Amino acid sequence: MIKKKITRIFGRKIYHYLKVDSTNKIAFHLAQKGEAEGTAVVADEQSKGEGRRGSWWFSPQGGLWLSLILRPSLNFSQIPLLNILGAIAVAETVEPLLTHRSVFIYWPNDIMIDEKKVGGVMCKSSPEKGKLSFVIMGIGVNLNVKEFPPQLQKEATSLSLEEGYSISRKLFLELLLRKLEELYTCSNGSWLPILEKARILFPLLGKPVKIQTPQEEWLGYPIDIDGKGNLIVRLESGVQRVINAETSINLVR
Ligand code: BTN
């Protein structure tokens, strides 16, 4: 059988493991040794999955745990754009699989179905002589995860729990890599189409939110996403602030 190639760069080489501590760690080492852009690392299970802000990422069998090596011509300040690109790619891959529901992105890159998180994206980079040498895009999608630990049950879900059937991980991976490559290739010209998509998928624009940093808390309204992938928020006082992915925001009900 002739296998039709659906991507040019992403997933040209895929390292598949049964169980690892973290696919991010493996991809990081591979990238340090010079592995090419587009190489993917996938595992059936992770014992120490990494989440954003040093959190733990629940990664049992059934999910898609993927790390992708990127070598973009960007500077460090533009990495948030890659996070947004990853979240859009996941959202656009999930969307056609849903019946009667929509998928949204909560700041900065949580992929949500009905207020429950179905996936997340994080980008880790490595400076080399002050330049961005590579970025590891880590993506977790709770595809067919059947059960979550008690502390996650209120906030996490999987596609199979929502839709009632299992989704082929191989097919989902192919579709996701295709989407990622399409968005990544088009972003070389301009990030405007990515930002346009983000504005549609990000439901909290214009809504009242609580903004929390480890030090402070404010009320305000997110009004836009800027050219570097940061969120512009107008505070109650009228002052505008630019917030990055380290800052959490929550809808005020
Ligand atoms: C988040 O906190 O929302 C981002 C989670 C990213 C999890 C993925 S799973 C595959 C890759 N390997 C890891 O250790 N983490 C990322």
Coordinates of N, CA and C in Angstrom, one line a residue, residues 23-177:
T23 N 7.9 13.4 27.5 CA 8.3 13.5 26.0 C 9.0 14.8 25.8
N24 N 8.7 15.9 26.6 CA 9.4 17.1 26.5 C 10.9 17.0 26.7
K25 N 11.2 16.2 27.8 CA 12.6 16.0 28.2 C 13.3 15.3 27.0
I26 N 12.7 14.3 26.5 CA 13.4 13.5 25.4 C 13.6 14.4 24.2
A27 N 12.5 15.1 23.8 CA 12.6 16.0 22.7 C 13.7 17.1 22.9
F28 N 13.8 17.6 24.1 CA 14.8 18.6 24.4 C 16.2 18.0 24.2
H29 N 16.5 16.8 24.7 CA 17.8 16.2 24.5 C 18.1 15.9 23.0
L30 N 17.0 15.5 22.3 CA 17.2 15.2 20.9 C 17.6 16.5 20.1
A31 N 16.9 17.6 20.5 CA 17.1 18.9 19.8 C 18.5 19.4 20.1
Q32 N 19.0 19.1 21.4 CA 20.3 19.6 21.7 C 21.4 18.8 20.9
K33 N 21.0 17.6 20.6 CA 22.0 16.8 19.8 C 21.8 17.1 18.3
G34 N 20.9 18.0 17.9 CA 20.9 18.5 16.5 C 19.7 17.9 15.7
E35 N 18.8 17.2 16.4 CA 17.7 16.6 15.6 C 16.9 17.7 14.9
A36 N 16.4 17.3 13.7 CA 15.8 18.3 12.8 C 14.5 18.8 13.2
E37 N 14.1 20.0 12.7 CA 12.8 20.6 12.9 C 11.7 19.6 12.4
G38 N 10.7 19.5 13.2 CA 9.6 18.6 12.8 C 9.6 17.3 13.4
T39 N 10.7 16.9 14.0 CA 10.8 15.6 14.7 C 9.8 15.6 15.9
A40 N 9.1 14.5 16.0 CA 8.1 14.4 17.0 C 8.4 13.3 18.0
V41 N 8.1 13.5 19.3 CA 8.3 12.4 20.3 C 6.9 12.2 20.9
V42 N 6.5 10.9 20.8 CA 5.1 10.6 21.3 C 5.3 9.4 22.3
A43 N 4.5 9.5 23.4 CA 4.5 8.3 24.4 C 3.1 7.9 24.7
D44 N 2.9 6.6 25.0 CA 1.6 6.2 25.4 C 1.3 6.7 26.8
E45 N 2.3 6.8 27.6 CA 2.1 7.2 29.0 C 3.3 8.0 29.5
Q46 N 3.1 9.0 30.4 CA 4.2 9.7 31.0 C 4.1 9.6 32.5
S47 N 5.3 9.4 33.1 CA 5.2 9.3 34.6 C 5.4 10.6 35.2
K48 N 6.1 11.6 34.5 CA 6.3 12.9 35.1 C 6.0 14.0 34.0
G49 N 4.8 13.9 33.5 CA 4.4 14.9 32.5 C 4.5 16.3 33.0
E50 N 5.0 17.2 32.2 CA 5.2 18.6 32.7 C 4.1 19.4 32.2
G51 N 3.5 20.3 33.1 CA 2.5 21.3 32.7 C 3.2 22.6 32.8
R52 N 2.4 23.6 32.4 CA 2.9 25.0 32.6 C 3.1 25.4 34.0
R53 N 3.9 26.4 34.2 CA 4.3 26.9 35.6 C 4.7 25.8 36.5
G54 N 5.4 24.8 36.0 CA 6.0 23.8 36.9 C 4.9 22.8 37.4
S55 N 3.7 22.8 36.8 CA 2.7 21.9 37.3 C 2.9 20.5 36.7
W56 N 2.2 19.5 37.3 CA 2.3 18.2 36.9 C 1.2 17.9 35.9
W57 N 1.4 17.2 34.8 CA 0.4 16.9 33.8 C 0.0 15.5 33.8
F58 N -1.2 15.2 34.2 CA -1.7 13.8 34.3 C -1.7 13.2 32.9
S59 N -0.9 12.1 32.7 CA -0.7 11.5 31.4 C -0.8 10.0 31.4
P60 N -2.0 9.5 31.6 CA -2.1 8.0 31.6 C -2.3 7.5 30.1
Q61 N -2.4 6.2 30.0 CA -2.7 5.7 28.6 C -4.0 6.2 28.1
G62 N -4.1 6.4 26.8 CA -5.4 6.9 26.3 C -5.3 8.3 25.7
G63 N -4.3 9.1 26.2 CA -4.1 10.4 25.8 C -3.1 10.6 24.7
L64 N -3.0 11.7 24.1 CA -1.9 12.0 23.1 C -0.9 12.9 23.8
W65 N 0.3 12.4 24.0 CA 1.3 13.1 24.7 C 2.4 13.3 23.7
L66 N 2.6 14.5 23.2 CA 3.4 14.8 22.0 C 4.3 16.0 22.3
S67 N 5.6 15.8 21.9 CA 6.5 17.0 21.9 C 7.1 17.1 20.5
L68 N 7.1 18.3 20.0 CA 7.6 18.6 18.6 C 8.8 19.5 18.6
I69 N 9.8 19.2 17.9 CA 11.0 20.1 17.8 C 10.8 21.1 16.7
L70 N 10.9 22.4 17.1 CA 10.8 23.5 16.2 C 12.1 24.3 16.2
R71 N 12.4 24.8 15.0 CA 13.6 25.7 14.9 C 13.2 26.9 14.2
P72 N 12.3 27.7 14.8 CA 11.8 28.9 14.1 C 12.7 30.1 14.0
S73 N 12.5 30.9 13.0 CA 13.3 32.2 13.0 C 12.6 33.2 13.7
L74 N 12.5 33.1 15.0 CA 11.8 34.1 15.9 C 12.8 34.5 17.0
N75 N 12.4 35.6 17.7 CA 13.2 35.9 18.9 C 12.4 35.5 20.1
F76 N 13.0 35.5 21.3 CA 12.4 35.0 22.5 C 11.0 35.6 22.8
S77 N 10.9 36.9 22.5 CA 9.7 37.6 22.9 C 8.5 37.1 22.0
Q78 N 8.8 36.3 20.9 CA 7.7 35.9 20.1 C 7.2 34.5 20.4
I79 N 7.8 33.8 21.4 CA 7.4 32.5 21.8 C 5.9 32.3 22.1
P80 N 5.3 33.3 22.8 CA 3.9 33.2 23.1 C 3.1 33.0 21.8
L81 N 3.6 33.5 20.7 CA 2.8 33.3 19.4 C 2.8 31.8 19.1
L82 N 3.9 31.1 19.3 CA 3.9 29.7 19.0 C 2.9 28.9 19.9
N83 N 2.8 29.4 21.2 CA 1.9 28.8 22.1 C 0.5 28.9 21.6
I84 N 0.2 30.1 21.1 CA -1.2 30.3 20.5 C -1.4 29.5 19.3
L85 N -0.3 29.4 18.5 CA -0.5 28.6 17.2 C -0.8 27.1 17.6
G86 N -0.1 26.6 18.6 CA -0.3 25.2 19.1 C -1.7 25.0 19.6
A87 N -2.2 26.0 20.4 CA -3.5 25.9 20.9 C -4.6 25.9 19.8
I88 N -4.4 26.8 18.8 CA -5.3 26.9 17.7 C -5.3 25.5 16.9
A89 N -4.1 25.0 16.7 CA -4.1 23.7 15.9 C -4.8 22.6 16.7
V90 N -4.7 22.6 18.0 CA -5.4 21.5 18.8 C -6.9 21.8 18.7
A91 N -7.3 23.1 18.9 CA -8.7 23.4 18.9 C -9.3 23.1 17.5
E92 N -8.6 23.4 16.4 CA -9.2 23.1 15.1 C -9.2 21.6 14.7
T93 N -8.3 20.8 15.4 CA -8.4 19.4 15.2 C -9.5 18.8 16.0
V94 N -9.8 19.3 17.2 CA -10.8 18.8 18.1 C -12.2 19.1 17.5
E95 N -12.3 20.4 17.1 CA -13.7 20.9 16.7 C -14.5 20.0 15.8
P96 N -14.0 19.5 14.7 CA -14.8 18.7 13.8 C -15.3 17.3 14.5
L97 N -14.6 17.0 15.6 CA -15.0 15.7 16.2 C -16.1 15.9 17.2
L98 N -16.5 17.1 17.5 CA -17.5 17.4 18.5 C -18.9 17.5 17.8
T99 N -19.9 16.9 18.6 CA -21.3 17.1 18.1 C -21.9 18.1 19.1
H100 N -22.6 19.0 18.6 CA -23.4 20.0 19.4 C -22.6 20.8 20.3
R101 N -21.3 20.9 20.2 CA -20.5 21.6 21.2 C -19.4 22.3 20.4
S102 N -18.8 23.3 21.1 CA -17.7 24.0 20.5 C -16.5 24.0 21.4
V103 N -15.4 24.2 20.7 CA -14.1 24.2 21.5 C -13.6 25.6 21.6
F104 N -13.1 26.0 22.8 CA -12.5 27.3 23.0 C -11.1 27.3 23.5
I105 N -10.5 28.4 23.5 CA -9.1 28.5 24.1 C -9.2 29.5 25.3
Y106 N -8.9 29.0 26.5 CA -8.8 29.9 27.6 C -7.3 30.4 27.8
W107 N -7.2 31.6 28.2 CA -5.8 32.2 28.3 C -5.0 31.3 29.2
P108 N -3.7 31.1 28.8 CA -3.1 31.4 27.6 C -3.3 30.3 26.5
N109 N -3.3 29.1 26.9 CA -3.5 28.0 25.9 C -4.1 26.8 26.4
D110 N -5.2 26.9 27.1 CA -6.0 25.8 27.6 C -7.1 25.5 26.6
I111 N -7.1 24.3 26.1 CA -8.2 23.9 25.1 C -9.4 23.4 25.9
M112 N -10.5 24.0 25.7 CA -11.7 23.8 26.6 C -12.9 23.3 25.8
I113 N -13.6 22.4 26.4 CA -15.0 22.0 26.0 C -15.9 22.2 27.2
D114 N -16.9 23.1 27.0 CA -17.8 23.4 28.1 C -17.1 23.6 29.4
E115 N -16.1 24.5 29.5 CA -15.5 24.9 30.7 C -14.6 23.8 31.3
K116 N -14.4 22.7 30.6 CA -13.4 21.7 31.1 C -12.3 21.6 30.2
K117 N -11.1 21.4 30.7 CA -9.9 21.4 29.9 C -9.7 20.0 29.2
V118 N -9.5 20.0 27.9 CA -9.3 18.8 27.2 C -7.9 18.7 26.7
G119 N -7.2 19.8 26.7 CA -5.8 19.8 26.2 C -5.1 21.0 26.6
G120 N -3.7 20.9 26.6 CA -2.9 22.1 26.9 C -1.6 22.1 26.0
V121 N -1.0 23.3 25.9 CA 0.2 23.4 25.1 C 1.2 24.2 25.9
M122 N 2.4 23.8 25.8 CA 3.5 24.7 26.4 C 4.7 24.6 25.5
C123 N 5.4 25.8 25.4 CA 6.6 25.8 24.6 C 7.8 26.1 25.5
K124 N 8.9 25.3 25.3 CA 10.1 25.5 26.1 C 11.2 25.8 25.1
S125 N 12.1 26.8 25.4 CA 13.1 27.1 24.4 C 14.5 27.0 25.1
S126 N 15.5 27.1 24.2 CA 16.8 27.0 24.7 C 17.7 28.1 24.0
P127 N 18.2 29.0 24.8 CA 19.1 30.0 24.2 C 20.5 29.4 23.9
E128 N 21.0 29.8 22.7 CA 22.4 29.4 22.4 C 23.0 30.6 21.9
K129 N 24.0 31.0 22.6 CA 24.8 32.3 22.2 C 23.8 33.4 22.0
G130 N 22.8 33.5 22.9 CA 21.8 34.6 22.9 C 20.8 34.4 21.8
K131 N 20.8 33.4 21.0 CA 19.8 33.2 19.9 C 18.9 32.0 20.3
L132 N 17.8 32.1 19.7 CA 16.8 31.0 19.9 C 17.2 29.8 19.0
S133 N 17.7 28.7 19.6 CA 18.2 27.6 18.8 C 17.1 26.6 18.5
F134 N 16.2 26.3 19.5 CA 15.1 25.5 19.2 C 14.0 25.7 20.2
V135 N 12.8 25.3 19.9 CA 11.7 25.4 20.8 C 11.0 24.0 20.8
I136 N 10.7 23.5 22.0 CA 10.0 22.3 22.1 C 8.5 22.6 22.4
M137 N 7.6 22.2 21.5 CA 6.2 22.5 21.7 C 5.6 21.2 22.3
G138 N 5.2 21.3 23.5 CA 4.7 20.1 24.2 C 3.1 20.2 24.2
I139 N 2.5 19.1 23.7 CA 1.0 19.2 23.5 C 0.4 17.9 24.2
G140 N -0.5 18.2 25.1 CA -1.2 17.1 25.7 C -2.7 17.2 25.4
V141 N -3.3 16.1 24.8 CA -4.7 16.1 24.5 C -5.3 14.8 25.2
N142 N -6.3 15.0 26.1 CA -6.9 13.9 26.8 C -7.9 13.2 25.9
L143 N -7.3 12.6 24.8 CA -8.2 12.0 23.8 C -9.2 10.9 24.4
N144 N -8.6 9.8 24.9 CA -9.5 8.7 25.3 C -9.2 8.4 26.8
V145 N -8.8 9.4 27.6 CA -8.6 9.2 29.0 C -9.9 8.9 29.6
K146 N -10.0 7.8 30.4 CA -11.3 7.3 30.9 C -11.7 7.9 32.2
E147 N -10.7 8.3 33.0 CA -10.9 8.7 34.4 C -9.9 9.7 34.8
F148 N -10.3 10.7 35.6 CA -9.3 11.6 36.1 C -9.2 11.5 37.7
P149 N -8.1 11.8 38.2 CA -8.0 11.8 39.7 C -9.0 12.8 40.3
P150 N -9.4 12.6 41.6 CA -10.4 13.5 42.1 C -10.1 15.0 42.0
Q151 N -8.9 15.4 42.2 CA -8.5 16.8 42.1 C -8.7 17.4 40.8
L152 N -8.8 16.6 39.7 CA -8.9 17.1 38.3 C -10.4 16.9 37.8
Q153 N -11.2 16.2 38.5 CA -12.5 15.8 37.9 C -13.4 17.0 37.5
K154 N -13.3 18.0 38.3 CA -14.2 19.2 38.0 C -13.7 20.0 36.8
E155 N -12.3 19.9 36.6 CA -11.8 20.8 35.6 C -11.3 20.2 34.3
A156 N -11.2 18.8 34.3 CA -10.6 18.2 33.1 C -11.6 17.2 32.5
T157 N -11.5 17.1 31.2 CA -12.3 16.1 30.5 C -11.5 15.5 29.3
S158 N -12.1 14.5 28.7 CA -11.5 13.9 27.5 C -12.5 13.9 26.4
L159 N -12.0 13.7 25.2 CA -12.9 13.7 24.0 C -13.8 12.5 24.1
S160 N -13.3 11.4 24.6 CA -14.1 10.2 24.6 C -15.2 10.3 25.7
L161 N -14.9 11.0 26.8 CA -15.9 11.2 27.9 C -17.0 12.1 27.4
E162 N -16.6 13.1 26.6 CA -17.6 14.0 26.1 C -18.4 13.5 25.0
E163 N -17.8 12.7 24.1 CA -18.5 12.2 22.9 C -19.0 10.8 23.0
G164 N -18.4 10.0 23.9 CA -18.9 8.6 24.1 C -18.3 7.6 23.2
Y165 N -17.3 8.0 22.4 CA -16.6 6.9 21.6 C -15.1 7.2 21.6
S166 N -14.3 6.2 21.3 CA -12.9 6.4 21.3 C -12.4 7.0 19.9
I167 N -11.4 7.8 20.0 CA -10.8 8.4 18.8 C -9.5 7.8 18.5
S168 N -9.2 7.4 17.2 CA -7.9 6.8 16.9 C -6.8 7.9 17.2
R169 N -5.9 7.5 18.0 CA -4.8 8.4 18.3 C -3.9 8.6 17.1
K170 N -3.7 7.6 16.3 CA -2.9 7.7 15.1 C -3.5 8.7 14.2
L171 N -4.8 8.6 14.0 CA -5.4 9.5 13.0 C -5.4 11.0 13.6
F172 N -5.7 11.1 14.9 CA -5.7 12.4 15.5 C -4.3 13.1 15.4
L173 N -3.3 12.2 15.6 CA -1.9 12.8 15.5 C -1.6 13.2 14.1
E174 N -2.0 12.5 13.1 CA -1.8 12.9 11.7 C -2.5 14.2 11.4
L175 N -3.8 14.3 11.9 CA -4.5 15.5 11.6 C -3.9 16.7 12.3
L176 N -3.5 16.5 13.5 CA -2.9 17.6 14.3 C -1.6 18.0 13.7
L177 N -0.7 17.1 13.3 CA 0.5 17.5 12.7 C 0.3 18.3 11.4

